[in-house]
Amino acid sequence: MSETMMPLWEVFIRNRSGLPHKHAGSVHAPDAAMALQAARDVYTRRGESVSVWVVPSSAITASDPADKDELFEPTGTKVYRHPTFYEVPEEVGHM
Amino acid sequence: MYTQALNVKDTGKPASAEDPGKLARFQARIDAEEKIEPNDWMPEAYRRTLIRQISQHAHSEIIGMQPEGNWITRAPSLRRKAGLLAKVQDEGGHGLYLYAAAETLGCSREELVDQLLAGKAKYSSIFNYPTLSWADIGAIGWLVDGAAIMNQIPLCRCSYGPYARAMIRVCKEESFHQRQGYEIMMTLSRGSAAQKAMAQDALNRWWWPSLMMFGPSDKDSVHSTDTMKWKIKRFSNDDLRQKFVDATVPQGHYLGLEFPDPALKRDEKTGHWQHGEIDWSEFKRVLAGDGPCNRQRMKVRTKAHEDGTWVREAALAHARKRAERAAAVRIAAE
């Protein structure tokens, strides 16, 4: 079969809770309009969503898994970025 | 299960050709229950095993639309029709999630579909049995989906991230499939004598093929060690089959139906239901292509694919033309 490959799109949906769009999966479609249609059919069959985004997969720039440590490891020692690092007397109450 | 022929040993490059350091780090990640993601390093055999397993699972969903699709236009009520239609739609959707998960391993959907249509890829043996009466729709939902769920729940914890995520989605959606099937069986079992006989006949024909869905017995499936070590698979075929039998036999008795297995009995000591010997020659025959409906299933699938060719080509041509037009307008404006 010498068919042209259908472009791949990544699908992001936002559910009713109002949280950010979240990656749901991918679909193949010739253009954005049909990708949106396919995403609706494939990923929102049970009223999961109030909004759908489709993005050409080729447009996504991702970090390299090999760089994982140098990118994300440094924050591991930065405990002072968390509220529990700071001491507040109990009498002061919740803060 | 939907991936039951996977006990075939991977015959590609032996694992010893892989970098031992990388291999050890990979295994350590798996042992630590870390998920492996698409761009992470993985041994070739892991990649190939997953492509084979996930695509086989996807093909099973797509071919699995046929036996039930057969009854959509003849469902006995609008309620049953709406439920069945939704279930068959879900199966199409599940096939697509799974193809997408397989593609993350570097194999295009077009290639995977070609492998199916060329007869090079397998799908679950269960879909090569015919749906002769409406009661078969009940039996499929209850038994076939019941067996599938048993297998798919542990796959939600599979070491490969995209597969595990697809399975979580599939399992969430699939819980209604088994209930709709059982409800059909219950209605028939409480109906007229003829309806009850239909339900019994469906159980008689689907029981053994459902047990075969879990694949060969552990004593004959020596090749699952790699998939266990890689945490693609977490329970053996026989363990999953036993879970299914234990869960299903009381459900059948509740319906007032009899299982077509004179040897079936409850072990008082362990509490497990013991089933009789499975006819493995039938399993092998159906898997190898000689079941009651293998040729029909492939013929229908091939025709659907060929009939859709012009639609895919037209949609691509339309998209190309619009993109060119938009580009021309942009250039003219500059």
mmCIF file of C-alpha atoms in Angstrom, chain B:
data_model
loop_
_atom_site.group_PDB
_atom_site.id
_atom_site.type_symbol
_atom_site.label_atom_id
_atom_site.label_comp_id
_atom_site.label_asym_id
_atom_site.label_seq_id
_atom_site.Cartn_x
_atom_site.Cartn_y
_atom_site.Cartn_z
ATOM 1 C CA MET B 1 -5.885 -12.477 26.169
ATOM 2 C CA TYR B 2 -6.367 -10.021 23.343
ATOM 3 C CA THR B 3 -2.662 -10.663 23.128
ATOM 4 C CA GLN B 4 -2.681 -14.389 23.633
ATOM 5 C CA ALA B 5 -0.192 -15.412 20.951
ATOM 6 C CA LEU B 6 2.536 -13.454 22.611
ATOM 7 C CA ASN B 7 4.075 -16.408 24.194
ATOM 8 C CA VAL B 8 5.951 -16.686 20.949
ATOM 9 C CA LYS B 9 9.588 -16.199 21.777
ATOM 10 C CA ASP B 10 11.150 -13.041 20.457
ATOM 11 C CA THR B 11 13.481 -14.231 17.714
ATOM 12 C CA GLY B 12 15.275 -10.986 16.951
ATOM 13 C CA LYS B 13 18.622 -9.815 18.194
ATOM 14 C CA PRO B 14 19.534 -11.600 21.430
ATOM 15 C CA ALA B 15 19.575 -9.516 24.581
ATOM 16 C CA SER B 16 23.279 -10.244 25.048
ATOM 17 C CA ALA B 17 24.056 -7.909 22.144
ATOM 18 C CA GLU B 18 22.748 -4.992 24.199
ATOM 19 C CA ASP B 19 25.058 -2.811 26.287
ATOM 20 C CA PRO B 20 25.132 -4.579 29.684
ATOM 21 C CA GLY B 21 25.343 -1.281 31.597
ATOM 22 C CA LYS B 22 22.304 0.159 29.887
ATOM 23 C CA LEU B 23 20.482 -3.108 30.297
ATOM 24 C CA ALA B 24 21.164 -3.155 34.036
ATOM 25 C CA ARG B 25 20.021 0.459 34.442
ATOM 26 C CA PHE B 26 16.874 -0.317 32.470
ATOM 27 C CA GLN B 27 16.065 -3.327 34.632
ATOM 28 C CA ALA B 28 16.736 -1.319 37.785
ATOM 29 C CA ARG B 29 14.197 1.269 36.669
ATOM 30 C CA ILE B 30 11.627 -1.455 36.019
ATOM 31 C CA ASP B 31 12.353 -3.052 39.398
ATOM 32 C CA ALA B 32 11.830 0.335 41.032
ATOM 33 C CA GLU B 33 8.399 0.484 39.357
ATOM 34 C CA GLU B 34 9.424 3.460 37.219
ATOM 35 C CA LYS B 35 7.515 3.874 33.965
ATOM 36 C CA ILE B 36 9.437 3.560 30.711
ATOM 37 C CA GLU B 37 8.542 6.386 28.316
ATOM 38 C CA PRO B 38 8.792 6.535 24.496
ATOM 39 C CA ASN B 39 12.156 8.297 24.185
ATOM 40 C CA ASP B 40 13.835 6.404 27.009
ATOM 41 C CA TRP B 41 16.456 3.809 26.195
ATOM 42 C CA MET B 42 14.991 0.293 26.046
ATOM 43 C CA PRO B 43 16.287 -3.078 24.853
ATOM 44 C CA GLU B 44 15.244 -3.937 21.297
ATOM 45 C CA ALA B 45 13.473 -7.086 22.475
ATOM 46 C CA TYR B 46 11.367 -5.032 24.912
ATOM 47 C CA ARG B 47 10.402 -2.654 22.112
ATOM 48 C CA ARG B 48 9.522 -5.455 19.694
ATOM 49 C CA THR B 49 7.563 -7.399 22.294
ATOM 50 C CA LEU B 50 5.531 -4.313 23.118
ATOM 51 C CA ILE B 51 4.873 -3.401 19.499
ATOM 52 C CA ARG B 52 3.645 -6.934 18.921
ATOM 53 C CA GLN B 53 1.546 -7.079 22.068
ATOM 54 C CA ILE B 54 -0.021 -3.609 21.798
ATOM 55 C CA SER B 55 -0.762 -3.893 18.085
ATOM 56 C CA GLN B 56 -2.263 -7.335 18.567
ATOM 57 C CA HIS B 57 -4.413 -5.884 21.304
ATOM 58 C CA ALA B 58 -5.453 -3.033 18.971
ATOM 59 C CA HIS B 59 -6.265 -5.425 16.120
ATOM 60 C CA SER B 60 -8.400 -7.463 18.519
ATOM 61 C CA GLU B 61 -10.450 -4.411 19.429
ATOM 62 C CA ILE B 62 -10.999 -3.546 15.768
ATOM 63 C CA ILE B 63 -11.841 -7.093 14.637
ATOM 64 C CA GLY B 64 -13.894 -7.459 17.832
ATOM 65 C CA MET B 65 -16.328 -4.864 16.491
ATOM 66 C CA GLN B 66 -17.569 -7.385 13.923
ATOM 67 C CA PRO B 67 -19.236 -10.177 15.935
ATOM 68 C CA GLU B 68 -21.246 -7.674 17.955
ATOM 69 C CA GLY B 69 -21.784 -5.223 15.107
ATOM 70 C CA ASN B 70 -23.631 -8.116 13.490
ATOM 71 C CA TRP B 71 -26.538 -7.587 15.937
ATOM 72 C CA ILE B 72 -26.834 -3.792 16.090
ATOM 73 C CA THR B 73 -29.626 -3.610 13.527
ATOM 74 C CA ARG B 74 -31.442 -6.543 15.118
ATOM 75 C CA ALA B 75 -31.238 -5.603 18.792
ATOM 76 C CA PRO B 76 -34.575 -6.377 20.474
ATOM 77 C CA SER B 77 -35.225 -2.858 21.792
ATOM 78 C CA LEU B 78 -33.998 0.694 21.416
ATOM 79 C CA ARG B 79 -32.407 0.477 24.888
ATOM 80 C CA ARG B 80 -30.413 -2.604 23.892
ATOM 81 C CA LYS B 81 -29.501 -1.076 20.538
ATOM 82 C CA ALA B 82 -28.180 2.142 22.094
ATOM 83 C CA GLY B 83 -26.115 0.149 24.596
ATOM 84 C CA LEU B 84 -24.670 -2.186 21.988
ATOM 85 C CA LEU B 85 -23.883 0.656 19.612
ATOM 86 C CA ALA B 86 -22.037 2.492 22.395
ATOM 87 C CA LYS B 87 -20.088 -0.655 23.244
ATOM 88 C CA VAL B 88 -19.005 -1.266 19.650
ATOM 89 C CA GLN B 89 -18.029 2.412 19.345
ATOM 90 C CA ASP B 90 -15.916 2.036 22.472
ATOM 91 C CA GLU B 91 -14.119 -0.908 20.917
ATOM 92 C CA GLY B 92 -13.251 1.206 17.887
ATOM 93 C CA GLY B 93 -11.980 3.887 20.274
ATOM 94 C CA HIS B 94 -9.962 1.371 22.273
ATOM 95 C CA GLY B 95 -8.337 0.132 19.081
ATOM 96 C CA LEU B 96 -7.315 3.705 18.288
ATOM 97 C CA TYR B 97 -5.860 4.407 21.760
ATOM 98 C CA LEU B 98 -3.837 1.240 21.443
ATOM 99 C CA TYR B 99 -2.564 1.935 17.917
ATOM 100 C CA ALA B 100 -1.453 5.336 19.217
ATOM 101 C CA ALA B 101 0.373 3.684 22.124
ATOM 102 C CA ALA B 102 2.098 1.245 19.730
ATOM 103 C CA GLU B 103 3.132 4.122 17.468
ATOM 104 C CA THR B 104 5.120 5.719 20.272
ATOM 105 C CA LEU B 105 7.502 2.768 19.871
ATOM 106 C CA GLY B 106 8.376 3.793 16.330
ATOM 107 C CA CYS B 107 5.970 1.865 14.132
ATOM 108 C CA SER B 108 3.330 3.728 12.111
ATOM 109 C CA ARG B 109 -0.347 2.879 12.287
ATOM 110 C CA GLU B 110 -0.322 2.310 8.536
ATOM 111 C CA GLU B 111 2.357 -0.374 8.961
ATOM 112 C CA LEU B 112 0.440 -2.016 11.784
ATOM 113 C CA VAL B 113 -2.792 -2.088 9.795
ATOM 114 C CA ASP B 114 -0.928 -3.478 6.798
ATOM 115 C CA GLN B 115 0.450 -6.291 8.966
ATOM 116 C CA LEU B 116 -3.072 -7.180 10.059
ATOM 117 C CA LEU B 117 -4.488 -7.118 6.541
ATOM 118 C CA ALA B 118 -1.556 -9.123 5.185
ATOM 119 C CA GLY B 119 -2.317 -11.799 7.773
ATOM 120 C CA LYS B 120 1.073 -11.291 9.453
ATOM 121 C CA ALA B 121 -0.362 -10.005 12.730
ATOM 122 C CA LYS B 122 -2.651 -11.926 15.025
ATOM 123 C CA TYR B 123 -5.732 -10.932 16.966
ATOM 124 C CA SER B 124 -7.574 -12.713 19.750
ATOM 125 C CA SER B 125 -8.944 -16.135 18.803
ATOM 126 C CA ILE B 126 -12.273 -15.325 20.464
ATOM 127 C CA PHE B 127 -13.420 -13.089 17.612
ATOM 128 C CA ASN B 128 -13.331 -15.952 15.154
ATOM 129 C CA TYR B 129 -16.485 -17.449 16.629
ATOM 130 C CA PRO B 130 -19.878 -16.516 15.161
ATOM 131 C CA THR B 131 -22.677 -14.655 16.973
ATOM 132 C CA LEU B 132 -25.627 -16.902 16.122
ATOM 133 C CA SER B 133 -28.324 -15.463 18.386
ATOM 134 C CA TRP B 134 -29.060 -12.331 20.413
ATOM 135 C CA ALA B 135 -28.068 -14.251 23.530
ATOM 136 C CA ASP B 136 -24.502 -14.330 22.163
ATOM 137 C CA ILE B 137 -24.364 -10.563 22.672
ATOM 138 C CA GLY B 138 -25.145 -11.172 26.337
ATOM 139 C CA ALA B 139 -22.577 -13.951 26.591
ATOM 140 C CA ILE B 140 -19.875 -11.843 24.915
ATOM 141 C CA GLY B 141 -20.402 -8.906 27.262
ATOM 142 C CA TRP B 142 -20.505 -11.108 30.326
ATOM 143 C CA LEU B 143 -17.769 -13.620 29.472
ATOM 144 C CA VAL B 144 -15.526 -12.129 26.794
ATOM 145 C CA ASP B 145 -15.441 -8.646 28.287
ATOM 146 C CA GLY B 146 -15.262 -10.167 31.751
ATOM 147 C CA ALA B 147 -12.171 -12.115 30.718
ATOM 148 C CA ALA B 148 -10.721 -9.060 28.985
ATOM 149 C CA ILE B 149 -11.137 -6.903 32.095
ATOM 150 C CA MET B 150 -9.424 -9.562 34.215
ATOM 151 C CA ASN B 151 -6.419 -9.299 31.932
ATOM 152 C CA GLN B 152 -6.486 -5.550 31.388
ATOM 153 C CA ILE B 153 -6.585 -4.420 34.998
ATOM 154 C CA PRO B 154 -3.016 -5.605 35.708
ATOM 155 C CA LEU B 155 -1.950 -4.060 32.368
ATOM 156 C CA CYS B 156 -2.832 -0.639 33.847
ATOM 157 C CA ARG B 157 0.365 -1.091 35.885
ATOM 158 C CA CYS B 158 2.439 -2.244 32.916
ATOM 159 C CA SER B 159 5.977 -0.825 32.827
ATOM 160 C CA TYR B 160 5.471 0.983 29.520
ATOM 161 C CA GLY B 161 3.826 4.356 30.241
ATOM 162 C CA PRO B 162 1.757 4.896 27.078
ATOM 163 C CA TYR B 163 0.360 1.342 27.203
ATOM 164 C CA ALA B 164 -0.495 1.622 30.894
ATOM 165 C CA ARG B 165 -2.224 4.962 30.335
ATOM 166 C CA ALA B 166 -4.241 3.589 27.403
ATOM 167 C CA MET B 167 -5.298 0.629 29.532
ATOM 168 C CA ILE B 168 -6.488 2.877 32.356
ATOM 169 C CA ARG B 169 -8.763 4.625 29.900
ATOM 170 C CA VAL B 170 -9.938 1.334 28.395
ATOM 171 C CA CYS B 171 -10.707 -0.200 31.809
ATOM 172 C CA LYS B 172 -12.665 2.859 32.930
ATOM 173 C CA GLU B 173 -14.838 2.665 29.849
ATOM 174 C CA GLU B 174 -15.154 -1.073 29.753
ATOM 175 C CA SER B 175 -16.835 -1.614 33.091
ATOM 176 C CA PHE B 176 -20.217 -0.988 31.471
ATOM 177 C CA HIS B 177 -19.592 -3.612 28.786
ATOM 178 C CA GLN B 178 -19.702 -6.553 31.129
ATOM 179 C CA ARG B 179 -22.738 -5.240 33.006
ATOM 180 C CA GLN B 180 -24.746 -4.737 29.817
ATOM 181 C CA GLY B 181 -23.910 -8.319 28.805
ATOM 182 C CA TYR B 182 -24.889 -9.764 32.154
ATOM 183 C CA GLU B 183 -28.130 -7.820 32.106
ATOM 184 C CA ILE B 184 -29.001 -9.345 28.727
ATOM 185 C CA MET B 185 -28.249 -12.822 30.114
ATOM 186 C CA MET B 186 -30.375 -12.127 33.186
ATOM 187 C CA THR B 187 -33.361 -10.933 31.147
ATOM 188 C CA LEU B 188 -33.198 -14.039 28.952
ATOM 189 C CA SER B 189 -32.696 -16.387 31.915
ATOM 190 C CA ARG B 190 -35.806 -14.995 33.584
ATOM 191 C CA GLY B 191 -37.821 -15.066 30.370
ATOM 192 C CA SER B 192 -39.690 -17.842 28.560
ATOM 193 C CA ALA B 193 -38.332 -21.383 28.330
ATOM 194 C CA ALA B 194 -37.176 -20.629 24.796
ATOM 195 C CA GLN B 195 -35.308 -17.501 25.959
ATOM 196 C CA LYS B 196 -33.657 -19.378 28.785
ATOM 197 C CA ALA B 197 -32.602 -22.064 26.317
ATOM 198 C CA MET B 198 -31.049 -19.343 24.139
ATOM 199 C CA ALA B 199 -29.036 -18.077 27.098
ATOM 200 C CA GLN B 200 -27.908 -21.613 27.962
ATOM 201 C CA ASP B 201 -26.911 -22.296 24.358
ATOM 202 C CA ALA B 202 -24.858 -19.093 24.249
ATOM 203 C CA LEU B 203 -23.061 -20.036 27.482
ATOM 204 C CA ASN B 204 -22.397 -23.512 26.085
ATOM 205 C CA ARG B 205 -20.731 -22.109 22.993
ATOM 206 C CA TRP B 206 -18.796 -19.184 24.586
ATOM 207 C CA TRP B 207 -17.542 -20.718 27.821
ATOM 208 C CA TRP B 208 -14.588 -22.692 26.516
ATOM 209 C CA PRO B 209 -13.433 -20.100 23.961
ATOM 210 C CA SER B 210 -13.541 -17.528 26.793
ATOM 211 C CA LEU B 211 -11.232 -19.674 28.914
ATOM 212 C CA MET B 212 -8.882 -19.992 25.934
ATOM 213 C CA MET B 213 -8.600 -16.202 25.765
ATOM 214 C CA PHE B 214 -6.051 -16.322 28.594
ATOM 215 C CA GLY B 215 -3.658 -18.201 26.339
ATOM 216 C CA PRO B 216 -1.793 -21.493 26.797
ATOM 217 C CA SER B 217 -1.422 -23.101 30.172
ATOM 218 C CA ASP B 218 1.619 -21.980 32.196
ATOM 219 C CA LYS B 219 3.254 -25.361 31.822
ATOM 220 C CA ASP B 220 3.253 -24.878 28.019
ATOM 221 C CA SER B 221 4.066 -21.204 27.955
ATOM 222 C CA VAL B 222 7.739 -21.101 28.820
ATOM 223 C CA HIS B 223 8.376 -17.768 27.133
ATOM 224 C CA SER B 224 6.586 -15.439 29.490
ATOM 225 C CA THR B 225 9.660 -15.001 31.713
ATOM 226 C CA ASP B 226 10.895 -11.922 29.809
ATOM 227 C CA THR B 227 7.518 -10.196 29.857
ATOM 228 C CA MET B 228 7.236 -10.921 33.593
ATOM 229 C CA LYS B 229 10.748 -9.639 34.251
ATOM 230 C CA TRP B 230 9.955 -6.477 32.271
ATOM 231 C CA LYS B 231 6.653 -6.083 34.127
ATOM 232 C CA ILE B 232 4.663 -6.020 30.924
ATOM 233 C CA LYS B 233 2.791 -8.987 32.312
ATOM 234 C CA ARG B 234 2.211 -9.382 36.042
ATOM 235 C CA PHE B 235 0.175 -12.552 36.392
ATOM 236 C CA SER B 236 0.524 -15.864 34.598
ATOM 237 C CA ASN B 237 -2.103 -17.116 32.144
ATOM 238 C CA ASP B 238 -3.350 -19.768 34.546
ATOM 239 C CA ASP B 239 -3.555 -17.351 37.488
ATOM 240 C CA LEU B 240 -5.686 -14.935 35.492
ATOM 241 C CA ARG B 241 -7.828 -17.771 34.135
ATOM 242 C CA GLN B 242 -8.428 -19.011 37.694
ATOM 243 C CA LYS B 243 -9.460 -15.531 38.838
ATOM 244 C CA PHE B 244 -11.906 -15.355 35.970
ATOM 245 C CA VAL B 245 -13.403 -18.784 36.665
ATOM 246 C CA ASP B 246 -13.770 -18.008 40.370
ATOM 247 C CA ALA B 247 -15.532 -14.734 39.629
ATOM 248 C CA THR B 248 -17.732 -16.046 36.832
ATOM 249 C CA VAL B 249 -19.041 -19.428 37.979
ATOM 250 C CA PRO B 250 -21.191 -18.015 40.822
ATOM 251 C CA GLN B 251 -22.545 -15.379 38.401
ATOM 252 C CA GLY B 252 -23.652 -18.168 36.037
ATOM 253 C CA HIS B 253 -25.255 -20.117 38.861
ATOM 254 C CA TYR B 254 -27.137 -16.986 39.884
ATOM 255 C CA LEU B 255 -28.612 -16.945 36.386
ATOM 256 C CA GLY B 256 -29.707 -20.547 36.874
ATOM 257 C CA LEU B 257 -27.520 -21.692 33.984
ATOM 258 C CA GLU B 258 -25.211 -24.682 33.783
ATOM 259 C CA PHE B 259 -21.600 -24.553 32.646
ATOM 260 C CA PRO B 260 -20.752 -26.965 29.824
ATOM 261 C CA ASP B 261 -18.065 -28.635 31.925
ATOM 262 C CA PRO B 262 -18.980 -31.801 33.845
ATOM 263 C CA ALA B 263 -15.642 -31.640 35.673
ATOM 264 C CA LEU B 264 -16.304 -28.161 37.096
ATOM 265 C CA LYS B 265 -16.268 -28.314 40.881
ATOM 266 C CA ARG B 266 -15.398 -26.175 43.860
ATOM 267 C CA ASP B 267 -12.335 -27.186 45.834
ATOM 268 C CA GLU B 268 -13.588 -26.969 49.406
ATOM 269 C CA LYS B 269 -10.086 -26.523 50.780
ATOM 270 C CA THR B 270 -8.913 -23.644 48.578
ATOM 271 C CA GLY B 271 -12.320 -22.217 47.663
ATOM 272 C CA HIS B 272 -11.311 -22.159 43.966
ATOM 273 C CA TRP B 273 -13.440 -23.514 41.150
ATOM 274 C CA GLN B 274 -11.596 -26.180 39.207
ATOM 275 C CA HIS B 275 -12.399 -26.526 35.515
ATOM 276 C CA GLY B 276 -11.911 -29.484 33.210
ATOM 277 C CA GLU B 277 -9.221 -29.837 30.551
ATOM 278 C CA ILE B 278 -9.265 -27.170 27.815
ATOM 279 C CA ASP B 279 -9.193 -28.408 24.222
ATOM 280 C CA TRP B 280 -5.891 -26.827 23.212
ATOM 281 C CA SER B 281 -6.028 -28.299 19.729
ATOM 282 C CA GLU B 282 -9.084 -26.114 19.057
ATOM 283 C CA PHE B 283 -7.249 -23.068 20.435
ATOM 284 C CA LYS B 284 -4.248 -23.681 18.186
ATOM 285 C CA ARG B 285 -6.444 -24.296 15.159
ATOM 286 C CA VAL B 286 -8.436 -21.069 15.616
ATOM 287 C CA LEU B 287 -5.323 -19.012 16.329
ATOM 288 C CA ALA B 288 -3.599 -20.424 13.269
ATOM 289 C CA GLY B 289 -6.445 -19.209 11.075
ATOM 290 C CA ASP B 290 -8.816 -22.128 10.886
ATOM 291 C CA GLY B 291 -11.633 -21.037 13.212
ATOM 292 C CA PRO B 292 -15.265 -20.756 12.134
ATOM 293 C CA CYS B 293 -14.990 -17.096 11.045
ATOM 294 C CA ASN B 294 -11.297 -16.254 10.444
ATOM 295 C CA ARG B 295 -11.662 -15.773 6.711
ATOM 296 C CA GLN B 296 -14.880 -13.787 7.034
ATOM 297 C CA ARG B 297 -13.394 -11.450 9.654
ATOM 298 C CA MET B 298 -10.377 -10.651 7.485
ATOM 299 C CA LYS B 299 -12.514 -10.251 4.367
ATOM 300 C CA VAL B 300 -14.807 -7.736 6.083
ATOM 301 C CA ARG B 301 -11.857 -5.825 7.562
ATOM 302 C CA THR B 302 -10.019 -5.711 4.225
ATOM 303 C CA LYS B 303 -13.124 -4.518 2.387
ATOM 304 C CA ALA B 304 -13.761 -1.782 4.974
ATOM 305 C CA HIS B 305 -10.163 -0.627 4.621
ATOM 306 C CA GLU B 306 -10.264 -0.648 0.817
ATOM 307 C CA ASP B 307 -13.659 1.024 0.670
ATOM 308 C CA GLY B 308 -12.301 3.799 2.860
ATOM 309 C CA THR B 309 -9.238 4.453 0.679
ATOM 310 C CA TRP B 310 -10.877 7.141 -1.468
ATOM 311 C CA VAL B 311 -12.115 8.935 1.646
ATOM 312 C CA ARG B 312 -8.625 9.077 3.165
ATOM 313 C CA GLU B 313 -7.136 10.184 -0.165
ATOM 314 C CA ALA B 314 -9.799 12.840 -0.713
ATOM 315 C CA ALA B 315 -9.385 14.208 2.819
ATOM 316 C CA LEU B 316 -5.618 14.438 2.371
ATOM 317 C CA ALA B 317 -5.985 16.073 -1.063
ATOM 318 C CA HIS B 318 -8.448 18.587 0.378
ATOM 319 C CA ALA B 319 -6.130 19.400 3.275
ATOM 320 C CA ARG B 320 -3.198 19.841 0.875
ATOM 321 C CA LYS B 321 -5.181 22.126 -1.408
ATOM 322 C CA ARG B 322 -6.343 24.300 1.479
ATOM 323 C CA ALA B 323 -2.835 24.549 2.872
ATOM 324 C CA GLU B 324 -1.499 25.584 -0.547
ATOM 325 C CA ARG B 325 -4.252 28.156 -0.945
ATOM 326 C CA ALA B 326 -3.565 29.595 2.502
ATOM 327 C CA ALA B 327 0.148 29.792 1.665
ATOM 328 C CA ALA B 328 -0.603 31.604 -1.626
ATOM 329 C CA VAL B 329 -2.779 34.154 0.187
ATOM 330 C CA ARG B 330 -0.018 34.726 2.720
ATOM 331 C CA ILE B 331 2.580 35.318 0.005
ATOM 332 C CA ALA B 332 0.251 37.698 -1.879
ATOM 333 C CA ALA B 333 -0.286 39.705 1.299
ATOM 334 C CA GLU B 334 3.406 40.147 1.979
#
